[in-house]
Amino acid sequence: MAWEIVVGIETHAQLRTKSKMFSGASTAFGAAPNTQACAVDIALPGVLPVVNAAAVAHALRFGFAVGAAINRRSVFARKNYFYPDLPKGYQISQYEMPIVAGGTLKIVLPEGEKTVRLTRAHLEEDAGKSLHEDFQGMTGIDLNRAGTPLLEIVTEPDLRGAKEAVAYARTLHALLRWIGVCDGNMQEGSFRCDANVSVRKAGDDQLGTRCEIKNLNSFLFMEQAIEFEARRQIEVLEGGGRISQETRLYDADRGETRSMRSKEDAHDYRYFPDPDLLPLVISDEMLAQARDSLPELPDARRGKLVASYGLSHAQADLLTASIETSNYAIAAFEGAPQARWPDMANWISGPLSAKLNESNLDIGASRVAAAELRRLAQKVEDGTLSGKMVKDVLDAVWAGEGGVDEVIGKRGLQQISDAGAIGRIVDEVLAKNAKQVEDYRAGKDKAFNSLVGQVMKATQGKANPAQVNEILKARLTR
Amino acid sequence: MLDSGLSELQAALAAKKISSVELTRLFLERIGSLDGRLNAFITVDEGVSLAQARAADEARARGEVGPLAGIPVAHKDIYCTRAVRTTCGSRMLENYTSPYDAHVVEQFGRAGAVLLGKTNMDEFAMGSSNETSHFGPVRNPWNTGLVPGGSSGGSAVAVAARMAPVATGTDTGGSIRQPAALSGVCGLKPTYGLVSRYGMVAFASSLDQGGPLAKSAADLALLMNVMVGHDARDSTSLPRPKEDYARALDLPLAGLRIGLPQAYFGEGVEPGVRQCVRAAIAWYERHGARTVPVALPNAALAVPVYYVLAPAEASSNLSRFDGVRYGHRAAQYEDLNDMYCRTRAEGFGAEVQRRILVGTYVLSHGYYDAYYLKAQKVRRLIARDFAEAFKLCDLIMGPTSPTTAFPLGAKTEDPVQMYLNDIFTIPAPLAGLPGLSIPCGFDAKGLPVGLQIMGEHFAEARMLGAAHQYQRDTDWHRRAPTETPL
């Protein structure tokens, strides 16, 4: 009996703003507890919320990026519940009228592309943090995070299984970073997902009863949790049981989900429109500004890299992992010899990317500037450097030995393109390798490669390979 | 001096007949001698008041003279002040001092006013008799066995008994106008959005509006000039050009159309109240105004609508008082939930708890549509009724309250009877409209009666003008309470 796993994802993306959703306090991560919580954040008597226009602009940008409808009038509502890290006793969110409605996200799967439908995206504020350790039986409350702007993005139950869910989450994560609305830092909680998981018999058109798995803060955990949860549900159903709707928590240490609260225990949040805030009305100017400030989207950028820069689809995918990478590549390509663009793409996703990972740096902080990469391409094009020498030069520039020209000069790395010099070395090699010469003349082509290798070794790889080939062939056929 | 209006005080201060320190001392002494009986103040800090008065005198000497330079003002204890505690009449905030000043307090500070004290009020502004205060009831200076009205009862009595020249209040369903009427002073609830709610402890956010209490309409106009102003920290604060609320004080009444809603003169209105209000309207007719009947067909639903919406908002607004960060926290508790329960059971009085329960109920799953949503719809109908009425008239007049002041304890056992005392003041805030109450006579028991004047949005200057014309020709507003002679 085949089972189909149905998943919908809710994502809380922290919006990249200087100040909070409804107050002027800073949103910077990592400050000492309760140093970034102002009167509004700690809900002193008499304080009132004021909407952060930058957060609204981010929501609009996201709406445009996923082709959603923007509600020109949306409403902030209060979600009421008591918890020590929720200072007002309610969270300001959007309920019946979210700012962004619908939209789609295209994800790439091994079997092809798939379009995931989004239900909505709405603005809300984050709660603070309860710290249960370190206080000997008491709970510490840190309200630095309280009031941080979030965009909650909800999909339709369009995803089939853990792999698709993760592909969606990765694509969304990349898009949010691409358009600059979220830093995507999962360790700091900037991108958190909940998964709604249900299973049904293949071919059923009714959805099964779903369970919500909370707070999946890594893609790996998301995959494991959904897989575990789907297996659990299938086992229950195959054993003749029924799934009860509930909220479950993923325990990464044990690799399992467990029940947090059942539907019966669910809060009655008593949503109602927040009387402290007028309906959020989006003006034509705000819309135009959001649209104009949106960068070229990943799909368009990928297409451009293939069509205008002659890259393969695989190369374009690698370079569009982030907008910074693709911006770096395009900056490097401009003014570089066109024939070298595909090589340059490989340098970026190969040796440069390795260096960046090694030092845990973003490409924006690369120690090899785009201009240096361009210089490298020029040096290959004009024959100064062989392809084999590129990595060494790049590493040297990274290590701070200077620019490309300086490194070549200092290290004496110029390619030997002097026919006379190469000829002399070829002669020496031929003299020392009479056996291979004989083999070659007897029709063993492999012997030729071995001789080329000897020449390159003798020149420490500096000889121009094309010239070596040419001279060697001429000498051998003489 | 104790009986003077603002312009006389301003003149005396300007002519150096009296200093702000001397004036402030005069009122502090009056408070000292009367307030043991009246209980109009929760907090009076002579040191703070005199320091501010001294600063006002020094500023005047430097030539810095704000519109209220050196004049003592009593603030309802719902306005956050840095200088002294802000209790909101509740045990929950008994020892709470705000780290910031409310916008209204800032405005008075900028105008040069001196903080005289914080006035008593119904707990979290929930009440119509000032009996729900944790700090004990305020007594009516016309008869100390009676209530002064509420929730701004302390402010009304402070002005009535000449313990403060002027005071601030807040009005959600009548909390400025009803105590003004029952205590024999003038009180104005402005159009929603004119006075910033920043730093005003919230009761029902969509209805709460700060406003002034004083002895005359002319004084109210000067206070409005200080209190009104756009404040970016309150999203419902209206960005409007500055207005002079005294500009229409001398406007003649000729041609004024006064709307009389039938519902405001029917059953349940005490004869003494009806007589005084009728006589006041007759005065307007004699002075050039004409009256037109207006229908407010949904006005009768205002009280039930209010007692769904205001508690709903209050139940959420008061959630922040949870014992976690500030305010009262139970001394002993089993766990988190128990801490919440005990803290709130101890910190809130019975009326506040009742409204939190009602509000929680009407917002609950399965009841929201039947109560909250329906009430919102009726609220819009009430607003529409007023819009229709104002096509026929410029101002609407009627009694502020159906009764004069009632005895302490008379209605505390029957909340519905208490709620019905606000039957005439509740419609205006539901429609966001301004409402004014001025004294218009006394009933057979010698208790003051209030005339309510309502207008369209932003009609305050016109309303104050109509009131001022009446007050130029009558002296009801000048009479001081019998039990607190000067």
Coordinates of C-alpha atoms in Angstrom, one line a residue, chain A residues 193-393:
Chain A
C193 CA 10.2 26.6 10.2
D194 CA 7.2 24.6 11.5
A195 CA 6.0 21.6 9.4
N196 CA 2.4 20.4 9.1
V197 CA 2.6 16.8 8.2
S198 CA -0.1 14.3 7.3
V199 CA -0.2 11.1 5.3
R200 CA -2.9 9.6 3.0
K201 CA -3.3 6.6 0.7
A202 CA -1.9 7.4 -2.7
G203 CA -4.8 8.6 -4.9
D204 CA -6.9 9.9 -2.0
D205 CA -8.2 13.4 -2.5
Q206 CA -9.0 14.0 1.2
L207 CA -6.1 15.2 3.4
G208 CA -5.2 13.2 6.4
T209 CA -5.2 14.5 9.9
R210 CA -2.1 16.7 10.4
C211 CA 0.4 17.2 13.1
E212 CA 2.4 20.3 13.4
I213 CA 6.1 19.9 14.2
K214 CA 7.5 23.1 15.8
N215 CA 10.8 24.9 15.6
L216 CA 12.8 23.0 13.0
N217 CA 15.9 25.2 13.1
S218 CA 18.0 23.3 10.5
F219 CA 17.3 21.7 7.2
L220 CA 18.7 18.4 8.4
F221 CA 16.4 18.4 11.4
M222 CA 13.5 19.3 9.1
E223 CA 14.2 16.3 6.9
Q224 CA 14.7 13.9 9.8
A225 CA 11.6 15.2 11.7
I226 CA 9.3 15.0 8.7
E227 CA 10.6 11.5 7.9
F228 CA 10.1 10.3 11.4
E229 CA 6.7 11.9 11.8
A230 CA 5.4 10.4 8.5
R231 CA 6.7 7.0 9.5
R232 CA 5.0 7.3 12.8
Q233 CA 1.7 8.3 11.3
I234 CA 1.8 5.5 8.8
E235 CA 2.6 3.0 11.5
V236 CA -0.4 4.2 13.6
L237 CA -2.7 4.0 10.6
E238 CA -1.5 0.6 9.5
G239 CA -2.0 -0.6 13.0
G240 CA -5.6 0.4 12.8
G241 CA -5.2 3.6 14.8
R242 CA -6.2 7.2 14.2
I243 CA -4.0 10.3 14.1
S244 CA -5.1 13.0 16.5
Q245 CA -4.4 16.5 15.6
E246 CA -1.6 17.9 17.8
T247 CA 1.5 20.0 18.0
R248 CA 4.7 18.0 18.3
L249 CA 8.2 18.9 19.1
Y250 CA 11.3 17.4 17.3
D251 CA 13.9 16.0 19.7
A252 CA 17.1 16.1 17.6
D253 CA 19.1 14.1 20.1
R254 CA 16.7 11.2 19.9
G255 CA 15.7 11.8 16.3
E256 CA 12.0 11.6 17.1
T257 CA 8.9 13.9 17.5
R258 CA 6.8 13.9 20.6
S259 CA 3.5 15.3 21.6
M260 CA 3.6 18.9 23.0
R261 CA -0.1 19.6 23.2
S262 CA -3.3 18.2 21.7
K263 CA -5.9 20.1 19.8
E264 CA -8.1 20.1 22.9
D265 CA -5.4 21.9 24.9
A266 CA -4.9 24.4 22.2
H267 CA -5.1 28.0 23.3
D268 CA -8.1 30.2 22.5
Y269 CA -6.1 33.2 21.4
R270 CA -9.1 35.5 21.3
Y271 CA -7.9 37.3 18.2
F272 CA -9.4 40.8 17.6
P273 CA -8.2 43.8 15.7
D274 CA -5.6 45.8 17.7
P275 CA -7.4 49.1 18.6
D276 CA -4.0 50.8 19.1
L277 CA -3.2 50.5 15.4
L278 CA -5.1 51.7 12.4
P279 CA -5.5 49.4 9.4
L280 CA -2.2 49.2 7.5
V281 CA -2.9 51.0 4.2
I282 CA -0.3 50.6 1.4
S283 CA 0.0 53.7 -0.7
D284 CA 1.0 53.7 -4.4
E285 CA 4.3 55.2 -3.4
M286 CA 5.1 52.4 -1.0
L287 CA 4.3 49.8 -3.6
A288 CA 6.4 51.5 -6.3
Q289 CA 9.3 51.9 -3.9
A290 CA 9.2 48.3 -2.9
R291 CA 9.0 47.1 -6.5
D292 CA 11.9 49.4 -7.5
S293 CA 14.1 48.4 -4.7
L294 CA 13.8 44.7 -5.6
P295 CA 17.0 43.3 -7.2
E296 CA 16.9 41.0 -10.2
L297 CA 15.4 37.7 -8.9
P298 CA 17.4 34.4 -8.9
D299 CA 15.6 32.9 -11.8
A300 CA 16.2 35.9 -14.0
R301 CA 19.8 36.1 -12.9
R302 CA 20.4 32.4 -13.7
G303 CA 18.9 32.8 -17.1
K304 CA 21.2 35.8 -17.7
L305 CA 24.3 33.9 -16.7
V306 CA 23.5 31.2 -19.2
A307 CA 22.3 33.4 -22.0
S308 CA 24.7 36.4 -21.7
Y309 CA 27.8 34.8 -20.1
G310 CA 27.8 31.4 -21.8
L311 CA 27.8 29.5 -18.5
S312 CA 26.3 26.0 -18.1
H313 CA 23.1 25.6 -16.1
A314 CA 25.1 23.9 -13.4
Q315 CA 27.6 26.8 -13.2
A316 CA 24.7 29.3 -13.2
D317 CA 23.1 27.4 -10.3
L318 CA 26.3 27.5 -8.3
L319 CA 26.8 31.2 -8.9
T320 CA 23.3 32.1 -7.9
A321 CA 23.5 30.4 -4.5
S322 CA 23.5 34.0 -3.2
I323 CA 23.0 37.4 -4.7
E324 CA 26.5 38.4 -3.4
T325 CA 28.1 35.5 -5.3
S326 CA 26.3 36.3 -8.5
N327 CA 27.1 40.0 -8.1
Y328 CA 30.8 39.2 -7.5
A329 CA 30.8 37.0 -10.6
I330 CA 29.2 39.6 -12.9
A331 CA 31.6 42.3 -11.5
A332 CA 34.5 40.0 -12.3
F333 CA 33.2 39.1 -15.8
E334 CA 32.9 42.7 -16.9
G335 CA 36.0 43.6 -18.8
A336 CA 37.4 40.1 -18.6
P337 CA 38.1 38.1 -21.8
Q338 CA 34.8 36.5 -22.8
A339 CA 36.4 33.1 -23.5
R340 CA 37.5 32.9 -19.9
W341 CA 34.0 33.5 -18.3
P342 CA 33.3 29.8 -17.8
D343 CA 36.8 29.3 -16.3
M344 CA 36.2 32.1 -14.0
A345 CA 32.9 30.6 -12.9
N346 CA 34.8 27.5 -12.0
W347 CA 37.4 29.4 -10.1
I348 CA 34.7 31.1 -8.0
S349 CA 32.8 28.0 -7.2
G350 CA 36.0 26.0 -6.8
P351 CA 39.2 27.4 -5.2
L352 CA 37.7 30.7 -4.1
S353 CA 34.7 29.1 -2.5
A354 CA 37.0 26.7 -0.7
K355 CA 39.0 29.6 0.7
L356 CA 35.8 31.4 1.8
N357 CA 34.5 28.3 3.5
E358 CA 37.8 27.7 5.2
S359 CA 37.8 31.2 6.7
N360 CA 34.0 31.3 7.2
L361 CA 33.8 34.5 5.1
D362 CA 31.0 35.8 2.9
I363 CA 32.1 36.5 -0.7
G364 CA 31.5 40.2 0.1
A365 CA 34.5 39.9 2.4
S366 CA 36.6 37.9 -0.1
R367 CA 40.3 38.6 0.1
V368 CA 40.5 38.2 -3.7
A369 CA 38.6 41.1 -5.2
A370 CA 36.6 40.7 -8.3
A371 CA 39.1 42.9 -10.1
E372 CA 41.9 40.5 -9.2
L373 CA 39.9 37.5 -10.5
R374 CA 39.5 39.5 -13.8
R375 CA 43.3 40.1 -13.9
L376 CA 43.8 36.4 -13.4
A377 CA 41.6 35.7 -16.4
Q378 CA 43.5 38.2 -18.5
K379 CA 46.8 36.6 -17.5
V380 CA 45.6 33.2 -18.6
E381 CA 44.2 34.6 -21.8
D382 CA 47.5 36.3 -22.8
G383 CA 49.4 33.2 -22.0
T384 CA 51.3 34.4 -19.0
L385 CA 49.7 31.8 -16.8
S386 CA 48.6 28.3 -17.5
G387 CA 45.3 27.0 -16.1
K388 CA 47.3 24.9 -13.7
M389 CA 48.9 27.9 -12.1
V390 CA 45.6 29.7 -11.4
K391 CA 44.9 28.0 -8.1
D392 CA 48.4 28.8 -6.8
V393 CA 48.1 32.5 -7.7

